[in-house]
PDB file of C-alpha atoms and ligand atoms in Angstrom:
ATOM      1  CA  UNK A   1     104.242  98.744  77.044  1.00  0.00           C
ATOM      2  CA  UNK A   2     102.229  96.318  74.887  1.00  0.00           C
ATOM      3  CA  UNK A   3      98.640  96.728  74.096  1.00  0.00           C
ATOM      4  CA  UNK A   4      98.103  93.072  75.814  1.00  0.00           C
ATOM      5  CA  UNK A   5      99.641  94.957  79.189  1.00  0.00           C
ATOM      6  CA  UNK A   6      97.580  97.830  78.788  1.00  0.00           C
ATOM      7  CA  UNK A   7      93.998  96.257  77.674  1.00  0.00           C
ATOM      8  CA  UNK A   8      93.945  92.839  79.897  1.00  0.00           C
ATOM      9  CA  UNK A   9      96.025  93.750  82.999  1.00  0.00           C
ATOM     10  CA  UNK A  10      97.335  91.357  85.350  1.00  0.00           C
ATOM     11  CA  UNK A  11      98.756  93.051  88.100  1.00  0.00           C
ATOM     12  CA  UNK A  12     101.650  91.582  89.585  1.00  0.00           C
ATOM     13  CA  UNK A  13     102.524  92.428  93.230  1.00  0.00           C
ATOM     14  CA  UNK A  14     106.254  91.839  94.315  1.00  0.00           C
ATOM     15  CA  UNK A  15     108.654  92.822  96.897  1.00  0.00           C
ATOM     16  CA  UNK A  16     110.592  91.715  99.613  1.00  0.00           C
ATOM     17  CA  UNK A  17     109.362  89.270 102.735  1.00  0.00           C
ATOM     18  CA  UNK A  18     107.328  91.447 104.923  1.00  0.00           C
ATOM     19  CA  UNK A  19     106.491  94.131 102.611  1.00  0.00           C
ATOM     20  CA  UNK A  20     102.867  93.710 102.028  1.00  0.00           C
ATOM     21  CA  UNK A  21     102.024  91.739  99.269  1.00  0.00           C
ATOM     22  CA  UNK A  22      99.682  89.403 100.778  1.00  0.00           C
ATOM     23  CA  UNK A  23      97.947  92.215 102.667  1.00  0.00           C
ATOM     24  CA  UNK A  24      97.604  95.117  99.603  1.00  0.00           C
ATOM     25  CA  UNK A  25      96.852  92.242  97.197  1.00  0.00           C
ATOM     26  CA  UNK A  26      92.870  91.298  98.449  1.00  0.00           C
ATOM     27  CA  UNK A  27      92.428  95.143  98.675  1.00  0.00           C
ATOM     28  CA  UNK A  28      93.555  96.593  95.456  1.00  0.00           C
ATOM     29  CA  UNK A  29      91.705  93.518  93.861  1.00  0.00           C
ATOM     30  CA  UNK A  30      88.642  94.253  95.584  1.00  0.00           C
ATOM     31  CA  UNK A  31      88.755  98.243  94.370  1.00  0.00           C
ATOM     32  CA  UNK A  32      89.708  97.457  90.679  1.00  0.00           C
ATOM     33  CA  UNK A  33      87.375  94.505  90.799  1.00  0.00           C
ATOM     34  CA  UNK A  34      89.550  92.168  89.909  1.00  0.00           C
ATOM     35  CA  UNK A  35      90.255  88.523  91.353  1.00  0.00           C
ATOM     36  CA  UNK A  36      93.078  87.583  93.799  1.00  0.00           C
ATOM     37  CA  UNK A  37      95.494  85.548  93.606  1.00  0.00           C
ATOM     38  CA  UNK A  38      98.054  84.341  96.214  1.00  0.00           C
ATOM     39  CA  UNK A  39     101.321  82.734  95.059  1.00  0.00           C
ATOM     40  CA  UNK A  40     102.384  81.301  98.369  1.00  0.00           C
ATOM     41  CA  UNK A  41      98.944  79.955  98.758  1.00  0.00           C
ATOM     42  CA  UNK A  42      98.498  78.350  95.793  1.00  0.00           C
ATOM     43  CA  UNK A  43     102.320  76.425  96.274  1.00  0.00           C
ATOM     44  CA  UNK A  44     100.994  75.298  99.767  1.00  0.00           C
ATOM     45  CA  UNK A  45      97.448  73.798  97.947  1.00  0.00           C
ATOM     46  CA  UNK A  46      99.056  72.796  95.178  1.00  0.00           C
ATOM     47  CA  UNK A  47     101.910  70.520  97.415  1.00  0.00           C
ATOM     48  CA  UNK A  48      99.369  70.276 100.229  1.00  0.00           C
ATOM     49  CA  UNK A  49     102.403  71.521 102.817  1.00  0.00           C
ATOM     50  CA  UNK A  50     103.728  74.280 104.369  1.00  0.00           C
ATOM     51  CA  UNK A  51     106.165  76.144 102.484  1.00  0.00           C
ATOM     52  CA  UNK A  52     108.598  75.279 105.545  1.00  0.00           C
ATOM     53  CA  UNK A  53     107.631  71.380 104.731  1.00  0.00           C
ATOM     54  CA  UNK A  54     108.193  72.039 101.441  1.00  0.00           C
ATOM     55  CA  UNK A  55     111.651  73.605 101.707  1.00  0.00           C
ATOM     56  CA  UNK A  56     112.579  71.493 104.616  1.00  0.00           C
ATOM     57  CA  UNK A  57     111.589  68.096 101.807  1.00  0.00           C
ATOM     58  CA  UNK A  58     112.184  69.127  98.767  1.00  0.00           C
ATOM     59  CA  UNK A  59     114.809  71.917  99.129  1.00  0.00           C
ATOM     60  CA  UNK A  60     115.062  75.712  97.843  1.00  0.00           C
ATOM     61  CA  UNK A  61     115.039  74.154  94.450  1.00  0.00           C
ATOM     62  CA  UNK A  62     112.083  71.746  94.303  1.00  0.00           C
ATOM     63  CA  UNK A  63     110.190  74.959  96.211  1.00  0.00           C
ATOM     64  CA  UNK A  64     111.322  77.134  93.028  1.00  0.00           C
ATOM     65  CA  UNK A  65     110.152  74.507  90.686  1.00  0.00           C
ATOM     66  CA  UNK A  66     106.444  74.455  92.225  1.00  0.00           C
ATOM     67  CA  UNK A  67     106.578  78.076  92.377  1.00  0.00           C
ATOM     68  CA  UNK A  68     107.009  78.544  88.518  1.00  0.00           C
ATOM     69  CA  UNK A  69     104.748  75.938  87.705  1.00  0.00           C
ATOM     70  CA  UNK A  70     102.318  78.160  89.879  1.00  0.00           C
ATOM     71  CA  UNK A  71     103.037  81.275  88.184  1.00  0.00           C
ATOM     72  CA  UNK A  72     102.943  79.827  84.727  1.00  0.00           C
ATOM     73  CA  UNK A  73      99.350  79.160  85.598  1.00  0.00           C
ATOM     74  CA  UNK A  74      98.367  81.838  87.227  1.00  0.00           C
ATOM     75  CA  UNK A  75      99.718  83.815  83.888  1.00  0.00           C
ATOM     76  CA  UNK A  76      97.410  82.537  81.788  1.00  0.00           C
ATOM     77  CA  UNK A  77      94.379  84.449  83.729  1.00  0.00           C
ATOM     78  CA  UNK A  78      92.357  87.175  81.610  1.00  0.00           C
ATOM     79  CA  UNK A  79      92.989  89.580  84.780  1.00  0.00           C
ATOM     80  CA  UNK A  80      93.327  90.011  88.264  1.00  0.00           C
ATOM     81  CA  UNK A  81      95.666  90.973  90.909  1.00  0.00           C
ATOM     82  CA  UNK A  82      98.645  88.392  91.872  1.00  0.00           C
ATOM     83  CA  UNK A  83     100.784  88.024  94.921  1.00  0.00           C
ATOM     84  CA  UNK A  84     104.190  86.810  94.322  1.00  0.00           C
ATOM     85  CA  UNK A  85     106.245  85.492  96.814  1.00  0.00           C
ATOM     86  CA  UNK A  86     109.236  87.631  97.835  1.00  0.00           C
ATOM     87  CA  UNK A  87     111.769  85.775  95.543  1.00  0.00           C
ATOM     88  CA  UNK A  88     108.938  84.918  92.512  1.00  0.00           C
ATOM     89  CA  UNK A  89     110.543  87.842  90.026  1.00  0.00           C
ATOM     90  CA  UNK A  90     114.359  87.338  91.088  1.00  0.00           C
ATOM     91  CA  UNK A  91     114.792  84.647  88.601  1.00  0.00           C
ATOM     92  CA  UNK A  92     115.051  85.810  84.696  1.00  0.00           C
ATOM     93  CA  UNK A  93     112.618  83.364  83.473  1.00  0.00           C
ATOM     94  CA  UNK A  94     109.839  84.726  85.323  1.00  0.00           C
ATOM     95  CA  UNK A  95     110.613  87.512  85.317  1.00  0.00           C
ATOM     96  CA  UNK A  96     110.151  87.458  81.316  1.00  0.00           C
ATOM     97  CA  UNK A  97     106.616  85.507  81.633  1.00  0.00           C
ATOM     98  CA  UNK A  98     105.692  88.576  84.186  1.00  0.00           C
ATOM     99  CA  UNK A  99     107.041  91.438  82.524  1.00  0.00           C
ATOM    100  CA  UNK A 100     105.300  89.868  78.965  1.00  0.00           C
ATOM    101  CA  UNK A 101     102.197  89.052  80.979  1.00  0.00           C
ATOM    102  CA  UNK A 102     101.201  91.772  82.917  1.00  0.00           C
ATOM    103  CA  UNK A 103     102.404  94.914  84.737  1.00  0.00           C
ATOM    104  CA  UNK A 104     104.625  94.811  88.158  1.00  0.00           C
ATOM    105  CA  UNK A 105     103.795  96.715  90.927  1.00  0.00           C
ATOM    106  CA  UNK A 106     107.362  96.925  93.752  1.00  0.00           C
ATOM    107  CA  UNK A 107     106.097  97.303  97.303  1.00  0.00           C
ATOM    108  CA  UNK A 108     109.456  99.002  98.793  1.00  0.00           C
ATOM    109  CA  UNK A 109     110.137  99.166 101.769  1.00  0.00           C
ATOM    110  CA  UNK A 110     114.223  99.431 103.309  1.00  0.00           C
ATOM    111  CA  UNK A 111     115.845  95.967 104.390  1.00  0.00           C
ATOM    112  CA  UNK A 112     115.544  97.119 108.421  1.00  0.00           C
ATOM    113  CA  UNK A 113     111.951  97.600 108.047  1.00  0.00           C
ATOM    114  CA  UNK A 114     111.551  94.018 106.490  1.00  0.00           C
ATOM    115  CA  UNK A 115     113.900  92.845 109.093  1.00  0.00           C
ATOM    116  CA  UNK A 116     111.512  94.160 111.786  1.00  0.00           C
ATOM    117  CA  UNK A 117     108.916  92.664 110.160  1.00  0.00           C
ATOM    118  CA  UNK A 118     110.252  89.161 109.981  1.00  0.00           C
ATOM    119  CA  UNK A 119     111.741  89.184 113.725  1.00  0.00           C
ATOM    120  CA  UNK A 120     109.381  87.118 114.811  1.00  0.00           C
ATOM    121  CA  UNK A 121     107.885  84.800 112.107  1.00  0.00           C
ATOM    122  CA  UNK A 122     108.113  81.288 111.716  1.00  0.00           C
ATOM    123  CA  UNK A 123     107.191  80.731 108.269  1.00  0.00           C
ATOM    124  CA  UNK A 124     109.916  82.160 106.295  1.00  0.00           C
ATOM    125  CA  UNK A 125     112.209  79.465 105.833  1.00  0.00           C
ATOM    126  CA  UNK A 126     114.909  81.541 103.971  1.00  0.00           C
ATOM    127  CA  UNK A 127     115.417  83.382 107.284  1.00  0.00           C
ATOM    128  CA  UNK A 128     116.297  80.167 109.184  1.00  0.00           C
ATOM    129  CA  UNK A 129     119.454  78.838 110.274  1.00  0.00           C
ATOM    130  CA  UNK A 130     120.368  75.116 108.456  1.00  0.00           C
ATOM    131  CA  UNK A 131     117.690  73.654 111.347  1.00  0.00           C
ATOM    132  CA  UNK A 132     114.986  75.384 111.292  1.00  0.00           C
ATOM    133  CA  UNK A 133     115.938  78.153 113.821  1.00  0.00           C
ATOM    134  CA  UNK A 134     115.463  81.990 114.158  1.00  0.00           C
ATOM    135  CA  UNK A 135     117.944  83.761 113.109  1.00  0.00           C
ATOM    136  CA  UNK A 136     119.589  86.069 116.276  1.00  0.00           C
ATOM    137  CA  UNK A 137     118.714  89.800 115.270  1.00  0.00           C
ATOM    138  CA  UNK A 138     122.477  90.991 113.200  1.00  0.00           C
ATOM    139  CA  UNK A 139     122.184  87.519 111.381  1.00  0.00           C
ATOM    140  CA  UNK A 140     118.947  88.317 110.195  1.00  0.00           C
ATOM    141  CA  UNK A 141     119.473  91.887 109.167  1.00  0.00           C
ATOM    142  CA  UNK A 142     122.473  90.703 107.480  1.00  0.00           C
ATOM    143  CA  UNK A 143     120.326  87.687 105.303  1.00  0.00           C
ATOM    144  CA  UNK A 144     117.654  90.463 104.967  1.00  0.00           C
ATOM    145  CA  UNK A 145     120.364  92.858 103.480  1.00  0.00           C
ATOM    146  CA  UNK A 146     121.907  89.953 101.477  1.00  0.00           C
ATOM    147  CA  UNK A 147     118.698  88.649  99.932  1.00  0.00           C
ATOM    148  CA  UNK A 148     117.557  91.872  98.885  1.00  0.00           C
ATOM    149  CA  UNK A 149     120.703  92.907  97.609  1.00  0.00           C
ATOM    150  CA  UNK A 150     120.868  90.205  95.017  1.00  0.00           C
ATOM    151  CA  UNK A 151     117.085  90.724  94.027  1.00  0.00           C
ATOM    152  CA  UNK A 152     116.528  95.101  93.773  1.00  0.00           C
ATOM    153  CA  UNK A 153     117.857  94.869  90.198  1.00  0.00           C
ATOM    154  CA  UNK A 154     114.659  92.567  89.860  1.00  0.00           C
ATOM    155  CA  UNK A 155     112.437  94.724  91.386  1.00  0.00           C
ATOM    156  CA  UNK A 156     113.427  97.841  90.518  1.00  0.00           C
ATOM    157  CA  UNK A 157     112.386  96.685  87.088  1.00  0.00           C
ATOM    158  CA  UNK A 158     109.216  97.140  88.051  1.00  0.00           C
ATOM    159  CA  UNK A 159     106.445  99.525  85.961  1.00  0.00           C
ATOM    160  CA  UNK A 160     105.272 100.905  89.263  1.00  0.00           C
ATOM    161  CA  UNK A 161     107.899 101.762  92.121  1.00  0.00           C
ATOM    162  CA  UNK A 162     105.743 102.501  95.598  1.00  0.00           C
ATOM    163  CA  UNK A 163     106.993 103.156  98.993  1.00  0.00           C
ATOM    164  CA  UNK A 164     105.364 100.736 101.254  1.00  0.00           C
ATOM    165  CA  UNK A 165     106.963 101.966 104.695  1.00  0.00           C
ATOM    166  CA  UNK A 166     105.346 104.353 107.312  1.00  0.00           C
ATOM    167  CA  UNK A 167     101.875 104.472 105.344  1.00  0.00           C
ATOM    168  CA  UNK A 168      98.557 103.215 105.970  1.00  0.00           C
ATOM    169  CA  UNK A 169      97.421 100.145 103.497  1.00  0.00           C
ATOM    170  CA  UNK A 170      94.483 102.531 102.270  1.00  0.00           C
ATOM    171  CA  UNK A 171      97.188 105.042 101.424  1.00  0.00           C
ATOM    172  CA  UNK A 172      99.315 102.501  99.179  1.00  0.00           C
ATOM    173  CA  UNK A 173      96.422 101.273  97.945  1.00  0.00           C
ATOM    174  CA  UNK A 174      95.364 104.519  96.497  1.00  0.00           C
ATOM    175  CA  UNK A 175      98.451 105.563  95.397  1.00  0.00           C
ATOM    176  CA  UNK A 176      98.914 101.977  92.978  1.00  0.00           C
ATOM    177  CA  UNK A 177      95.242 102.402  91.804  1.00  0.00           C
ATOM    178  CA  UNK A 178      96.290 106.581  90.769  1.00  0.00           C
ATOM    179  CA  UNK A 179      99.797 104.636  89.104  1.00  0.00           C
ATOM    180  CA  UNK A 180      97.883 102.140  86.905  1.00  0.00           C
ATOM    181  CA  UNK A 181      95.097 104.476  86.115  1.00  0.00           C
ATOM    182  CA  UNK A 182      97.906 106.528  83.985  1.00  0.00           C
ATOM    183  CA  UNK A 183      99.358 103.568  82.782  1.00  0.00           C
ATOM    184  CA  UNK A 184      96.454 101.396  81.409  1.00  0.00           C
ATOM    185  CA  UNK A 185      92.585 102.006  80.999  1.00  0.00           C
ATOM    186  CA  UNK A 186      91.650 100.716  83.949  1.00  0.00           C
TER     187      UNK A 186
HETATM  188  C1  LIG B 201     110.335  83.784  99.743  1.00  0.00           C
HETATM  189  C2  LIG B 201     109.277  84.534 100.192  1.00  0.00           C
HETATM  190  C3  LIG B 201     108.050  83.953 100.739  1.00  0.00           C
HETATM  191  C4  LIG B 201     107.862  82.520 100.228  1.00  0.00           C
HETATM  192  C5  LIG B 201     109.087  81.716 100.452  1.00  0.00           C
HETATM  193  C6  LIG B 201     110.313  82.286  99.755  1.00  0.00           C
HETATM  194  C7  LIG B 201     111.529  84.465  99.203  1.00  0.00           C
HETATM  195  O1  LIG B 201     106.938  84.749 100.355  1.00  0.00           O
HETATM  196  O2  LIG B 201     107.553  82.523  98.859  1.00  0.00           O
HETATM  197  O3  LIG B 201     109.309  81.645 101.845  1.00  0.00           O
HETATM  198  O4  LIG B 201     112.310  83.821  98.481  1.00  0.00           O
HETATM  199  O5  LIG B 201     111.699  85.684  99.474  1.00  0.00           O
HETATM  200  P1  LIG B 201     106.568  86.200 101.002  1.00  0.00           P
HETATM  201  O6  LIG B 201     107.351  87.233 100.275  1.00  0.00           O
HETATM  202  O7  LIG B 201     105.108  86.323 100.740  1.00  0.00           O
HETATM  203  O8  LIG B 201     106.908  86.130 102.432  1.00  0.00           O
END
């Protein structure tokens, strides 16, 4: 670990849809007082759509290209805690900028608890059918167990590995903050 990683922390939060980024992110902020940061929200400000609009107009690829030029911003913050979006570290480039930038924190949690999760959103258009649809329930465990296939050797890359299943948010919470109080001087 670099002395940059260990003396100006950024903490990057990433895992899979449904695994608690968004939620665990304002919290552990708040207790290391840090600022938050939101990936997904800052791609829906910065585009001033929905990430479904901006999939459905620009594709998965003009998505990915706002979503880098998010986290490339982001990056360059002193400290603070960041959301990524589930797919934000499955892509070597950013992964680099992350890994150089900060230190990663993998929410885990097993592909048919983020498939219960997602049953009934709306908002995750990588667990759509071509037109916008739900996906019945075996199609989306099997896009669940696909997706996160491809992307574990991303995560599990991570400096800090916590289960994030059949736990209170408090519980989590405490258990990063105990992980990155042995790894930096926070
Ligand atoms: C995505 C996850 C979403 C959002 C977009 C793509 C992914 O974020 O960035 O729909 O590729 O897994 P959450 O993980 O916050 O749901």
């Amino acid at each position: 670990m670099s002395d940059q990683q260990r003396q100006r922390p950024l903490i990057y939060l990433a895992g899979f849809m449904g695994s608690g980024k968004s939620t665990i992110g304002p919290i552990l902020a708040n207790t290391l007082g840090f600022p938050f940061v939101d990936v997904d929200q800052l791609i829906q400000q910065r585009a001033g759509r929905s990430i479904n609009a901006i999939f459905s107009e620009l594709g998965e690829q003009g998505f990915r290209a706002i979503e880098q030029d998010v986290l490339k911003n982001v990056s360059a913050m002193e400290n603070g805690v960041v959301s990524l979006g589930g797919g934000t570290l499955a892509n070597e480039e950013n992964f680099r900028l992350i890994h150089e930038r900060g230190l990663i924190v993998y929410l885990r949690v097993s592909s048919e608890e983020a498939a219960r999760r997602m049953r009934n959103k709306t908002d995750r258009p990588l667990l759509h059918d071509g037109e916008g649809n739900r996906l019945d329930e075996a199609s989306l465990k099997r896009r669940v167990e696909e997706l996160m296939k491809r992307r574990e050797e991303f995560y599990n890359r991570a400096d800090v590995i916590v289960a994030a299943e059949h736990k209170r948010v408090g519980v989590t919470v405490d258990e990063i903050v105990r992980h990155l109080r042995l790894l930096t001087r926070l």
